[in-house]
Structure formats: C-alpha cells, structure tokens
JSON list of C-alpha atoms and ligand atoms in Angstrom, two decimals:
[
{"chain": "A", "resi": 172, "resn": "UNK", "atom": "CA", "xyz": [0.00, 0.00, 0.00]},
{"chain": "A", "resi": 173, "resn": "UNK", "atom": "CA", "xyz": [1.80, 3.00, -1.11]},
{"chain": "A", "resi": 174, "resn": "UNK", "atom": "CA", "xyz": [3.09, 5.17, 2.00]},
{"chain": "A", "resi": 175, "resn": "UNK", "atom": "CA", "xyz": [2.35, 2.68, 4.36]},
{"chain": "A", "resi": 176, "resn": "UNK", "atom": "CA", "xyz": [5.19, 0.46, 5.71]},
{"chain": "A", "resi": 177, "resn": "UNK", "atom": "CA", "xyz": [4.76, -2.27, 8.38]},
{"chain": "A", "resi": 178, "resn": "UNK", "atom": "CA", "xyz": [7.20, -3.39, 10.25]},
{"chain": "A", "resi": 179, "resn": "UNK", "atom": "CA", "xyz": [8.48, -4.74, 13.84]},
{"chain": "A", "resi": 180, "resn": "UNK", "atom": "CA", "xyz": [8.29, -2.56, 16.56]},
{"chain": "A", "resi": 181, "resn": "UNK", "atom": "CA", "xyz": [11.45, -1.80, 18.91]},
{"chain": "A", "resi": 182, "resn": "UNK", "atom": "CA", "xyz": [12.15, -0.64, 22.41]},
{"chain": "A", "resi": 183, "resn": "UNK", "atom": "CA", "xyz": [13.09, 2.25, 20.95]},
{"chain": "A", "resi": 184, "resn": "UNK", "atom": "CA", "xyz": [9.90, 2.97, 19.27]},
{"chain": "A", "resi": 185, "resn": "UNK", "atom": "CA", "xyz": [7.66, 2.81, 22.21]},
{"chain": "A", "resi": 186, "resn": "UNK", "atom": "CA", "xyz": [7.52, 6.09, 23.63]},
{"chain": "A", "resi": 187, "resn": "UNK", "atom": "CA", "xyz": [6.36, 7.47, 19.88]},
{"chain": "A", "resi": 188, "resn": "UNK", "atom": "CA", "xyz": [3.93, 5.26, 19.58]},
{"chain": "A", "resi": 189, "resn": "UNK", "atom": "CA", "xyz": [2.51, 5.58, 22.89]},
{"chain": "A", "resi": 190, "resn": "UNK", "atom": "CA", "xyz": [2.23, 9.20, 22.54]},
{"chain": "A", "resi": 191, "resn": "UNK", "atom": "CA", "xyz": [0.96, 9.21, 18.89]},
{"chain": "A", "resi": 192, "resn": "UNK", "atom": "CA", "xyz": [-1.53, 6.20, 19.87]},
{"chain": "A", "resi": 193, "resn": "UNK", "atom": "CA", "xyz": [-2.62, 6.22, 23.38]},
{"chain": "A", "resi": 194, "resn": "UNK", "atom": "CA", "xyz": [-3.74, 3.25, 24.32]},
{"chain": "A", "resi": 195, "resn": "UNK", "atom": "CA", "xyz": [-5.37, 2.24, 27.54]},
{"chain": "A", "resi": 196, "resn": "UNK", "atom": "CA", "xyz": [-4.22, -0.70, 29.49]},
{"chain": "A", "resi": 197, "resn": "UNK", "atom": "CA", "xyz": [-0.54, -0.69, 28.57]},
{"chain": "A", "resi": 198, "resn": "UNK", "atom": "CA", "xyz": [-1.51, -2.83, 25.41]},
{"chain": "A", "resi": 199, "resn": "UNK", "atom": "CA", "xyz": [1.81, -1.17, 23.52]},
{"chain": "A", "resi": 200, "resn": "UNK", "atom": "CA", "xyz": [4.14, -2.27, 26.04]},
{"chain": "A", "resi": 201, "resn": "UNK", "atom": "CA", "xyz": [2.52, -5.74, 26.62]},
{"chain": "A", "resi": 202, "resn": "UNK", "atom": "CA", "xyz": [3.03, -6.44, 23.07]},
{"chain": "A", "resi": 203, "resn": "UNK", "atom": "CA", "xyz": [6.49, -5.64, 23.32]},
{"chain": "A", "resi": 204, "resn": "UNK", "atom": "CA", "xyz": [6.95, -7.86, 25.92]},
{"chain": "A", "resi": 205, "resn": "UNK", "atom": "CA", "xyz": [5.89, -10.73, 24.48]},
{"chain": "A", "resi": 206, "resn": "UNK", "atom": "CA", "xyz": [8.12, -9.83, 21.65]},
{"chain": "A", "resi": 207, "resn": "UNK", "atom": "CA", "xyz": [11.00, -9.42, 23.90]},
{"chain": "A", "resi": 208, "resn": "UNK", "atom": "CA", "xyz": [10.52, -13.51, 24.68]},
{"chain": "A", "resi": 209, "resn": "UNK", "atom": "CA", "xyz": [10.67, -14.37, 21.11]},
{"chain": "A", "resi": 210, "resn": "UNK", "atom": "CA", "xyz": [7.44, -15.71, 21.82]},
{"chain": "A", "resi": 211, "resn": "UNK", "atom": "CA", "xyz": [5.82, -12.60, 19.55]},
{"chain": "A", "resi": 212, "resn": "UNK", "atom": "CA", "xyz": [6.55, -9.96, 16.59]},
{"chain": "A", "resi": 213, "resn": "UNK", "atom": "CA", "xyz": [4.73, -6.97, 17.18]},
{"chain": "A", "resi": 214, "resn": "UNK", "atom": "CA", "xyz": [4.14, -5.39, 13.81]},
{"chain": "A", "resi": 215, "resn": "UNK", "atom": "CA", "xyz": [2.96, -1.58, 13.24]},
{"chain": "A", "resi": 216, "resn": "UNK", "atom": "CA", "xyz": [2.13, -0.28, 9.93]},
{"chain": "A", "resi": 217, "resn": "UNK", "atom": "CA", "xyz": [2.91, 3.67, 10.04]},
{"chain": "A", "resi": 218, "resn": "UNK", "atom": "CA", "xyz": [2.50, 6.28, 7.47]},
{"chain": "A", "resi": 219, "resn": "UNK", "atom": "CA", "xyz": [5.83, 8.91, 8.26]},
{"chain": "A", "resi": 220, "resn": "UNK", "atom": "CA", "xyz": [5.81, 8.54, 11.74]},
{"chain": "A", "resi": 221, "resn": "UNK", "atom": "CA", "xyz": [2.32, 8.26, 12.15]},
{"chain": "A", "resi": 222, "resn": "UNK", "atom": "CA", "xyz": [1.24, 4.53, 13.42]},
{"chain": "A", "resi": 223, "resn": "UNK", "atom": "CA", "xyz": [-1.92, 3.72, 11.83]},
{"chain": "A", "resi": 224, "resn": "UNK", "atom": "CA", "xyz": [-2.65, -0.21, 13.18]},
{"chain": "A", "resi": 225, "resn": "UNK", "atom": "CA", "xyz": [-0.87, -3.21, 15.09]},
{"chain": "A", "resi": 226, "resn": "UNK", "atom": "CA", "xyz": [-0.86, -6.89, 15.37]},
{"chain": "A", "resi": 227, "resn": "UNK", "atom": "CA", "xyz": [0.77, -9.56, 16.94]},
{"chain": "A", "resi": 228, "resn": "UNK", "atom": "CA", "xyz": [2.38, -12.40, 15.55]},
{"chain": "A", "resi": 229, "resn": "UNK", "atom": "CA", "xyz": [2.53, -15.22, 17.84]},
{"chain": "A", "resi": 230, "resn": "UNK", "atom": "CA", "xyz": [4.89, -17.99, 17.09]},
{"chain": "A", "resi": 231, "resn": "UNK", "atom": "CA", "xyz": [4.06, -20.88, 19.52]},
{"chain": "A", "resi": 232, "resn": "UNK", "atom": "CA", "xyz": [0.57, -21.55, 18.17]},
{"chain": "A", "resi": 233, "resn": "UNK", "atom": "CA", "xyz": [-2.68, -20.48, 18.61]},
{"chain": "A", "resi": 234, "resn": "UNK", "atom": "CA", "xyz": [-4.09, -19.54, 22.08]},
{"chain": "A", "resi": 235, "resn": "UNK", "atom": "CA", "xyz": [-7.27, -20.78, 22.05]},
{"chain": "A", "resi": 236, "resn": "UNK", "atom": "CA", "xyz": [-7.10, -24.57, 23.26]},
{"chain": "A", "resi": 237, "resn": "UNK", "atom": "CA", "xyz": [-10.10, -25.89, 20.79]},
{"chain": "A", "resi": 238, "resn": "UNK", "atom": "CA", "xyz": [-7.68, -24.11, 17.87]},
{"chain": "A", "resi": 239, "resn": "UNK", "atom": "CA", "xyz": [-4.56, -25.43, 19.35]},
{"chain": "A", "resi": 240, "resn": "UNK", "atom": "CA", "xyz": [-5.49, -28.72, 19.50]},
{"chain": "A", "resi": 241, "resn": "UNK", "atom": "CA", "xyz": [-6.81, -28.49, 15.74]},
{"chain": "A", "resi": 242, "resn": "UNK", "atom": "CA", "xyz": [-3.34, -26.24, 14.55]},
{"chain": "A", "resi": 243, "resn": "UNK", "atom": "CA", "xyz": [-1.08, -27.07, 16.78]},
{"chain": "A", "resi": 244, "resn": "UNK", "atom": "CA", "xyz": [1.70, -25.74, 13.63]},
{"chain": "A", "resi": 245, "resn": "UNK", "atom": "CA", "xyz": [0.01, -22.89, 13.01]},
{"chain": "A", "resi": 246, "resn": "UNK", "atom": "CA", "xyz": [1.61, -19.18, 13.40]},
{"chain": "A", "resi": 247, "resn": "UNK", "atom": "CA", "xyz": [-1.14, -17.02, 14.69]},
{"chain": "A", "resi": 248, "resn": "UNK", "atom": "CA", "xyz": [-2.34, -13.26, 14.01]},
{"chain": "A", "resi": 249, "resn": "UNK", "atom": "CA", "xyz": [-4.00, -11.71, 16.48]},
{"chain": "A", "resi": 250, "resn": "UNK", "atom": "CA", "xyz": [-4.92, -8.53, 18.32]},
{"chain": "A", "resi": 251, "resn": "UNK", "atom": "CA", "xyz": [-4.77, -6.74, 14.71]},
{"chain": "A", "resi": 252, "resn": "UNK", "atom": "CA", "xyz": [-6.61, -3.37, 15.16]},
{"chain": "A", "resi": 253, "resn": "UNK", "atom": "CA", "xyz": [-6.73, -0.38, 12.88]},
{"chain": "A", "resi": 254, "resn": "UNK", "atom": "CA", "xyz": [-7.40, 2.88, 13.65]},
{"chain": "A", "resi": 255, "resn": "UNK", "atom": "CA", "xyz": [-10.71, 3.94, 12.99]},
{"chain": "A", "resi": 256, "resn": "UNK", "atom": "CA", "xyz": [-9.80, 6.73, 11.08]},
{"chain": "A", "resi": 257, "resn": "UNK", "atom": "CA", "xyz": [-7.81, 4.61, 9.22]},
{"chain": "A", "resi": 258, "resn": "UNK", "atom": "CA", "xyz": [-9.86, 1.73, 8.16]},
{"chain": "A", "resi": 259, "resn": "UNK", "atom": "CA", "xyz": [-10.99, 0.86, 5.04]},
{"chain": "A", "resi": 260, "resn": "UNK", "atom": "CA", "xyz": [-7.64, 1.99, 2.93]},
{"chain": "A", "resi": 261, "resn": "UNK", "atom": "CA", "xyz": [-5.83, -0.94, 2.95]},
{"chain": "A", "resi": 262, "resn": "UNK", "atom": "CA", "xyz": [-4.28, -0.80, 6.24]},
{"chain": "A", "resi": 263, "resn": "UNK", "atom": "CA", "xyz": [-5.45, -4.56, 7.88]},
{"chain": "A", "resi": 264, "resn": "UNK", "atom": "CA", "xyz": [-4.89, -5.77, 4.20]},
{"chain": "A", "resi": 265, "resn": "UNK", "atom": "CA", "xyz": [-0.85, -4.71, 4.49]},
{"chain": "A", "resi": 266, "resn": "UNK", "atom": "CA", "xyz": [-0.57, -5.26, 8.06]},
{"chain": "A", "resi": 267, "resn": "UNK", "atom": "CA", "xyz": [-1.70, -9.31, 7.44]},
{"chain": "A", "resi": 268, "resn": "UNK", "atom": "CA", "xyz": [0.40, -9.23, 4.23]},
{"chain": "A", "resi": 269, "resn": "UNK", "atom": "CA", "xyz": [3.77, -8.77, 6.27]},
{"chain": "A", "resi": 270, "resn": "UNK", "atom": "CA", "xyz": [2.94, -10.80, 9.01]},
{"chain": "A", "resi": 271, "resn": "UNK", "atom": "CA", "xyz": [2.58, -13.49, 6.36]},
{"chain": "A", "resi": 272, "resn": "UNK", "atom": "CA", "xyz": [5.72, -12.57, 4.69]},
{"chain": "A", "resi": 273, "resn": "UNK", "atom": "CA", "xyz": [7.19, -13.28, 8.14]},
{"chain": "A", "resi": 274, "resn": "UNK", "atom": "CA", "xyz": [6.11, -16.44, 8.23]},
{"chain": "A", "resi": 275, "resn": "UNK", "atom": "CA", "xyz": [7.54, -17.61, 4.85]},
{"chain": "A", "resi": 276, "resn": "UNK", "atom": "CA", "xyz": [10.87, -16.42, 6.12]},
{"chain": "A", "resi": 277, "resn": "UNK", "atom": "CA", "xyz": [10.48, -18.61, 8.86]},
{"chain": "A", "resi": 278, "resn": "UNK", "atom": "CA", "xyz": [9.51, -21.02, 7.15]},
{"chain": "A", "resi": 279, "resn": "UNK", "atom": "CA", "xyz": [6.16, -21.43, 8.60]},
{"chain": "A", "resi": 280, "resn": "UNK", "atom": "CA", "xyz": [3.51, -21.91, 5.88]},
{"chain": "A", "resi": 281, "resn": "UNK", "atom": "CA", "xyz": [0.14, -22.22, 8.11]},
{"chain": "A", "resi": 282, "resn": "UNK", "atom": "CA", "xyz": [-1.26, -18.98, 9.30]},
{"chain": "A", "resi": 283, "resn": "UNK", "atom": "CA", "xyz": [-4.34, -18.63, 11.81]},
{"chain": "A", "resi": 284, "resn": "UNK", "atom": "CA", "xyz": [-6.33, -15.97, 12.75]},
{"chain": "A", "resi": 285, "resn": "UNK", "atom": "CA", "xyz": [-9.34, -15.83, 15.49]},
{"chain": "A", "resi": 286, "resn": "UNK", "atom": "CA", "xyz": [-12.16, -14.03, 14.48]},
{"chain": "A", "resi": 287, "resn": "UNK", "atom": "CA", "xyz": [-15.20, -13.19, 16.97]},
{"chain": "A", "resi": 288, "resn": "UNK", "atom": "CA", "xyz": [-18.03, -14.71, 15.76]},
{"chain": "A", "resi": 289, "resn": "UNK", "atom": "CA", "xyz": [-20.25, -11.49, 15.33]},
{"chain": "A", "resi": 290, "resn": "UNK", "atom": "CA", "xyz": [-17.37, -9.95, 13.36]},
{"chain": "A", "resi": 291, "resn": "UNK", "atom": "CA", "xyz": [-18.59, -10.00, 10.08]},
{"chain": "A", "resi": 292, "resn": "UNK", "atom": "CA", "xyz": [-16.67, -7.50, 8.75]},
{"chain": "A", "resi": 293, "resn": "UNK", "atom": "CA", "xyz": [-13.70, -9.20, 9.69]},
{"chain": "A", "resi": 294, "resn": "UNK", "atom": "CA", "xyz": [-14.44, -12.47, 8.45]},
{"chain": "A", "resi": 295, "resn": "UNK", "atom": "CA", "xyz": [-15.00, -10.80, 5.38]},
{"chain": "A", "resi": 296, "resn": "UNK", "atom": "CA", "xyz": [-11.77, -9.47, 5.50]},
{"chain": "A", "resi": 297, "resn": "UNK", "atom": "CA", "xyz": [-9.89, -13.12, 6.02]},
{"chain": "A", "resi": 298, "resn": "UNK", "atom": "CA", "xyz": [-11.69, -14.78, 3.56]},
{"chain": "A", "resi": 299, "resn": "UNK", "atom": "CA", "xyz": [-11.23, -12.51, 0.76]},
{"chain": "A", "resi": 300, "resn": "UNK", "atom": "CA", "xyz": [-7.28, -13.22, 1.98]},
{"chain": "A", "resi": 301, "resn": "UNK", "atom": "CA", "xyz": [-7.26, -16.82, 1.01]},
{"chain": "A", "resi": 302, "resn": "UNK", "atom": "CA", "xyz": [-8.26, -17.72, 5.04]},
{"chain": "A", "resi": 303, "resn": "UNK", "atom": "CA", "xyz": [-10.88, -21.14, 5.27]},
{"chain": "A", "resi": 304, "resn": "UNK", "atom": "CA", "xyz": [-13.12, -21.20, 8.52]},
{"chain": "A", "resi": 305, "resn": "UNK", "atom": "CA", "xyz": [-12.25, -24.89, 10.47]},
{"chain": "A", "resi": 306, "resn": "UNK", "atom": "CA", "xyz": [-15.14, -24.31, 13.38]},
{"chain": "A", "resi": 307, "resn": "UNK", "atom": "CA", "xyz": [-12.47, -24.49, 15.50]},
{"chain": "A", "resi": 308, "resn": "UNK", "atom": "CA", "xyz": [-14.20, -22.23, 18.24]},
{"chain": "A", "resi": 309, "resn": "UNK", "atom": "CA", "xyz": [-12.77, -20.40, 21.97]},
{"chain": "A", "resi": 310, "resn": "UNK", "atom": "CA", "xyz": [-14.17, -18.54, 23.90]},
{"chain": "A", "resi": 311, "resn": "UNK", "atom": "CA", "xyz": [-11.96, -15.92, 25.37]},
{"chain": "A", "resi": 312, "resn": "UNK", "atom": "CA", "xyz": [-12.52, -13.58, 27.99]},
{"chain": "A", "resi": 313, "resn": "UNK", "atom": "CA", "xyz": [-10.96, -10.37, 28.69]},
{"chain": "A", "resi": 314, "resn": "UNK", "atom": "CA", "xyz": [-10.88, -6.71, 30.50]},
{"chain": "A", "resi": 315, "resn": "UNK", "atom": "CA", "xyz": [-10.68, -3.42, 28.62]},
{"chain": "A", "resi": 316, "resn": "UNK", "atom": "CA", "xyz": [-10.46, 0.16, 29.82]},
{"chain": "A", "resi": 317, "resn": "UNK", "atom": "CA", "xyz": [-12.16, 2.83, 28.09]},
{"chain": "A", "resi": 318, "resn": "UNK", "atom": "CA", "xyz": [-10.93, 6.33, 27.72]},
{"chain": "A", "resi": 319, "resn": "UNK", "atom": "CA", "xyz": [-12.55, 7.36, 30.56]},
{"chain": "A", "resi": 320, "resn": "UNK", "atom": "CA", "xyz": [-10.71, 4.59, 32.64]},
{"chain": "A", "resi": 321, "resn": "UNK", "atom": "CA", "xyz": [-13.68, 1.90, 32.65]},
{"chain": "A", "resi": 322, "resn": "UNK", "atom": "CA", "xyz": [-13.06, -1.69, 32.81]},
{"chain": "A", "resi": 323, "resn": "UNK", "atom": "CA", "xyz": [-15.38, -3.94, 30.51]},
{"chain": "A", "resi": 324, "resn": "UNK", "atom": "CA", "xyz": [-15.22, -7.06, 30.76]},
{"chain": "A", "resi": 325, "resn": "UNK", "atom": "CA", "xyz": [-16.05, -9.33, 27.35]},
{"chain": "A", "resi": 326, "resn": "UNK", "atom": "CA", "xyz": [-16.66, -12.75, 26.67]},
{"chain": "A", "resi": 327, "resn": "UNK", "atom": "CA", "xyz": [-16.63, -13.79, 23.07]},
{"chain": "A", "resi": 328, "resn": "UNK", "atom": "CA", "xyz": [-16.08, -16.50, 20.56]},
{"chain": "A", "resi": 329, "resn": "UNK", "atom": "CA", "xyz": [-14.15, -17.02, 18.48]},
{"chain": "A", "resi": 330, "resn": "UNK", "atom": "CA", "xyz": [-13.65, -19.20, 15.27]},
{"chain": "A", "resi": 331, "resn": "UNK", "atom": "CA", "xyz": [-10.08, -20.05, 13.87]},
{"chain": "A", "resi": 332, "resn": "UNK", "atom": "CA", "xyz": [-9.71, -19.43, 10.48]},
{"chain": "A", "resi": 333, "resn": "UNK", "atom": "CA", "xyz": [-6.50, -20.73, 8.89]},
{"chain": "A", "resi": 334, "resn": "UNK", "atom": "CA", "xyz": [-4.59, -19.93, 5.01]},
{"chain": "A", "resi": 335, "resn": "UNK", "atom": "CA", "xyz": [-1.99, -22.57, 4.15]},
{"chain": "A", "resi": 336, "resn": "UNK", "atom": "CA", "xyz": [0.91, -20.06, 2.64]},
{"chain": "B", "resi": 445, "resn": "COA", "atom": "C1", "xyz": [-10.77, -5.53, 10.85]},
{"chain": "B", "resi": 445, "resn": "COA", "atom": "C2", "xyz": [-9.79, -4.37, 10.63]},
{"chain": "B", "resi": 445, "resn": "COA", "atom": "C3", "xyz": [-8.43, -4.72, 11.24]},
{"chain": "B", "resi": 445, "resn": "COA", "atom": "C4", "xyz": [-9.62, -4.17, 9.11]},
{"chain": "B", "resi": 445, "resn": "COA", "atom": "O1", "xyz": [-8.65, -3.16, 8.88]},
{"chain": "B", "resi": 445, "resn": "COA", "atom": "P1", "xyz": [-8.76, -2.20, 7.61]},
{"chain": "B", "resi": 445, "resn": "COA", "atom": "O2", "xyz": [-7.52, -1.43, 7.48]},
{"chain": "B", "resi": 445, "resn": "COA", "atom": "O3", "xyz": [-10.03, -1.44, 7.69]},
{"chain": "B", "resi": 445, "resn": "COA", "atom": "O4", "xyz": [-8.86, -3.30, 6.45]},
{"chain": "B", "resi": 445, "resn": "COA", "atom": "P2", "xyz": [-8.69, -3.10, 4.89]},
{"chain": "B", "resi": 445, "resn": "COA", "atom": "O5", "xyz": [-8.89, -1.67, 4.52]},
{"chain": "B", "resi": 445, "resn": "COA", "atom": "O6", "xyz": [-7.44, -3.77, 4.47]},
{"chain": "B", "resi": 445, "resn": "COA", "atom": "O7", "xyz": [-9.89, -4.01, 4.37]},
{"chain": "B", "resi": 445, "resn": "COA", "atom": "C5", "xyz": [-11.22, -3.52, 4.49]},
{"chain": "B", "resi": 445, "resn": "COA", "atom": "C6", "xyz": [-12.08, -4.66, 4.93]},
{"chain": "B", "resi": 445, "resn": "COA", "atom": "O8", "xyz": [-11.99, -4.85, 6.33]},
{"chain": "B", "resi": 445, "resn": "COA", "atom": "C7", "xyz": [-13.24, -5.24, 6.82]},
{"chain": "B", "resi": 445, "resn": "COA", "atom": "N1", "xyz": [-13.71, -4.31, 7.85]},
{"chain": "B", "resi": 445, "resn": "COA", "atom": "C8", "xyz": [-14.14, -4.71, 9.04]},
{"chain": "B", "resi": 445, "resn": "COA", "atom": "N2", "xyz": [-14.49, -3.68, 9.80]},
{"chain": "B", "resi": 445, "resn": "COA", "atom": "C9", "xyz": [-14.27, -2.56, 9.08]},
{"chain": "B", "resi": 445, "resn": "COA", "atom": "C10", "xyz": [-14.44, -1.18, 9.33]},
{"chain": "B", "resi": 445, "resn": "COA", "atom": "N3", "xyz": [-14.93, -0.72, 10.49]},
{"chain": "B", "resi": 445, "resn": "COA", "atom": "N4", "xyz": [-14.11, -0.30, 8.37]},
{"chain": "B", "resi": 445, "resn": "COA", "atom": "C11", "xyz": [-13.66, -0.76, 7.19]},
{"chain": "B", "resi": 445, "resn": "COA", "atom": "N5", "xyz": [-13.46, -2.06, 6.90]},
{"chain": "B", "resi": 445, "resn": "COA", "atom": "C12", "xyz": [-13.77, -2.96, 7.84]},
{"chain": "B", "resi": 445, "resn": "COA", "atom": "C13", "xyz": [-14.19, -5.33, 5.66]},
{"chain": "B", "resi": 445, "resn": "COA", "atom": "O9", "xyz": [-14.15, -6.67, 5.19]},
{"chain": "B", "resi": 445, "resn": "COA", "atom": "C14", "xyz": [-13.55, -4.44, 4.65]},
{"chain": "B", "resi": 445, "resn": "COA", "atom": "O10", "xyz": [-13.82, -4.89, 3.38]},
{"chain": "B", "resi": 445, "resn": "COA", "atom": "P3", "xyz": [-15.11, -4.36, 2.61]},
{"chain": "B", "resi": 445, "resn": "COA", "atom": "O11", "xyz": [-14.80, -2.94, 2.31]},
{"chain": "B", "resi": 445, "resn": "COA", "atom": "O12", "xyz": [-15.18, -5.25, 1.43]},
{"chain": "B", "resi": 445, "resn": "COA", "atom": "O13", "xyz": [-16.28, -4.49, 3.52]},
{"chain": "B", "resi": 445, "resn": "COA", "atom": "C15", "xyz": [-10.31, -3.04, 11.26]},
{"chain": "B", "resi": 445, "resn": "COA", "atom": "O14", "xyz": [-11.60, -2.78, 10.76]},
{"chain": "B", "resi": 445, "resn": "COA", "atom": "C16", "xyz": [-10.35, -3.04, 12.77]},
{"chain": "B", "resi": 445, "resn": "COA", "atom": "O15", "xyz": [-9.38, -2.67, 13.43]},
{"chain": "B", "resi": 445, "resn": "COA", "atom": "N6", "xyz": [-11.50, -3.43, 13.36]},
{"chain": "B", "resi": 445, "resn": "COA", "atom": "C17", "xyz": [-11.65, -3.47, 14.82]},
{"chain": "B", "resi": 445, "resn": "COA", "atom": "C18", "xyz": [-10.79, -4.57, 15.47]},
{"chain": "B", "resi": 445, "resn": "COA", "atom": "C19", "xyz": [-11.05, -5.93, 14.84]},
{"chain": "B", "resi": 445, "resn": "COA", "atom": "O16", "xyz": [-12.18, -6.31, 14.57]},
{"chain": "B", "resi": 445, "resn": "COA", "atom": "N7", "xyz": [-9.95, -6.65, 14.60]},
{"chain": "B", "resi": 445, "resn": "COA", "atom": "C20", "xyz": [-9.98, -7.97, 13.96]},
{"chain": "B", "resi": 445, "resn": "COA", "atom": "C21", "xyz": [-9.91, -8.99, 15.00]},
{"chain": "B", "resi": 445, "resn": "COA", "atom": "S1", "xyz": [-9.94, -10.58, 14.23]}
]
C-alpha cells in the first residue's frame, strides 16, 4: 500500500507510539513484551511517523485450546486493530500481508487468525485473503479500559480461520 510500511516494533519505538496512539491498558508495552521472549513480533504499519494499526504475531501456536489442539503448527495473528480513522484503505490488508511474509521467512507456511463470531466484517476481511473457517471455536474472555478509565469485561467466541501459505 503505497506510504504505508509495516514493520516490527522496537524498544526504541515505544515512547512514539505511545504518545501518537494512546492506548489504555498498557496494550503497547505488553506487546512488546511478548516480543521481547521471542514468543511474539509486534508489527505496526505507520504512514511517516504516524502509526496507523498493530498486530501480533505469535509464534508458539494459537491460544485458544479448541484451535490449538486443531493447529497445533500454526503461526497465529492476532490482536490486529486499525485505527478507525484509518480503516478501510488498505491498512489490515498490508498489516496481514507482512505478518505473512514473516512467516515464509520462517519457514512457517500455516497462518491462523481468530475471528469473533459477530465480526462480520472481519471475516470478510480473512476470507477474501485466502483464510478457510475450520469451526475451530474459543471462547476468550478479557478486560478493557475505556478512555474514561472503565473496565469492561467481554466474553466472546471465536472461530479459527486458517490460510496454508
Ligand atoms: C478488521 C480491521 C483490522 C480491518 O482493517 P482495515 O484497514 O479497515 O482493512 P482493509 O482496509 O485492508 O480491508 C477492508 C475490509 O476490512 C473489513 N472491515 C471490518 N471492519 C471494518 C471497518 N470498520 N471499516 C472498514 N473495513 C472494515 C471489511 O471486510 C472491509 O472490506 P469491505 O470494504 O469489502 O467491507 C479493522 O476494521 C479493525 O481494526 N477493526 C476493529 C478490530 C477488529 O475487529 N480486529 C480484527 C480482530 S480478528
């Protein structure tokens, strides 16, 4: 996508992005973390030094244990957001397209990606990509905090949907 460039975060680039994309509940820095194990690559896509959307690349196999147990092998994509002034251009489309370039590097060839079961828009998204739905399904539960400090609390499901590279 021209002007866009994705690529792994660094230590180095957290303060930036954390001021240029607050996000609440430290979800930058976790990210990082997990990066900082190997067990993660924590891609941004920026435009200049603007970030515009994130996702994690998790090496050890999916999360979820029904998915897990299905794709043991397979690299997972998750918590890939876009900024919602910057949806719709492209953006998920080149973020997914790195993280898969990863993965051929690495010479992993099975990608996975969980997608909430009302999130049509996503699923869209996947399958236009070349990702199959397996009914592999999780549920996953997790807190948020809101802008104005508020902690939600969701419960969703997910289904794995997987693209053999
Ligand atoms: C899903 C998401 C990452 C897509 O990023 P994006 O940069 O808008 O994606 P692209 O521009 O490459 O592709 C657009 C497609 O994304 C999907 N999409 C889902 N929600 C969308 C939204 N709010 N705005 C635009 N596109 C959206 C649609 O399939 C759309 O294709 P369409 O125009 O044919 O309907 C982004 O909408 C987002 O961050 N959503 C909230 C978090 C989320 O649902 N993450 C996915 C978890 S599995």
């Amino acid at each position: 996508m021209a002007g866009v460039t994705v690529r792994q975060v660094t230590s180095a680039d957290l303060p930036h992005l954390e001021e240029r994309w607050p996000v609440p509940g430290d979800v930058h820095a976790a990210h990082l973390r997990a990066q900082e194990h190997a067990a993660a690559t924590f891609l941004v896509a920026w435009s200049g030094d603007e970030p515009l959307g994130s996702a994690k690349v998790q090496w050890g196999g999916p999360v979820g244990a029904a998915a897990r147990d299905a794709y043991p092998e397979a690299v997972e994509v998750n918590h890939l957001q876009v900024r919602e002034e910057h949806r719709g251009r492209g953006v998920g489309t080149a973020i997914i397209a790195a993280a898969e370039e990863l993965c051929l590097a690495r010479g992993r060839r099975q990608v996975a990606v969980g997608v909430g079961l009302e999130n049509d828009g996503a699923a869209r998204l996947y399958e236009r990509l070349g990702y199959r739905r397996t009914g592999a399904v999780d549920t996953s539960e997790y807190d948020w905090v809101d802008a104005d400090g508020t902690v939600h609390h969701e419960v969703e499901q997910d289904e794995l949907l997987v693209r053999a590279l």
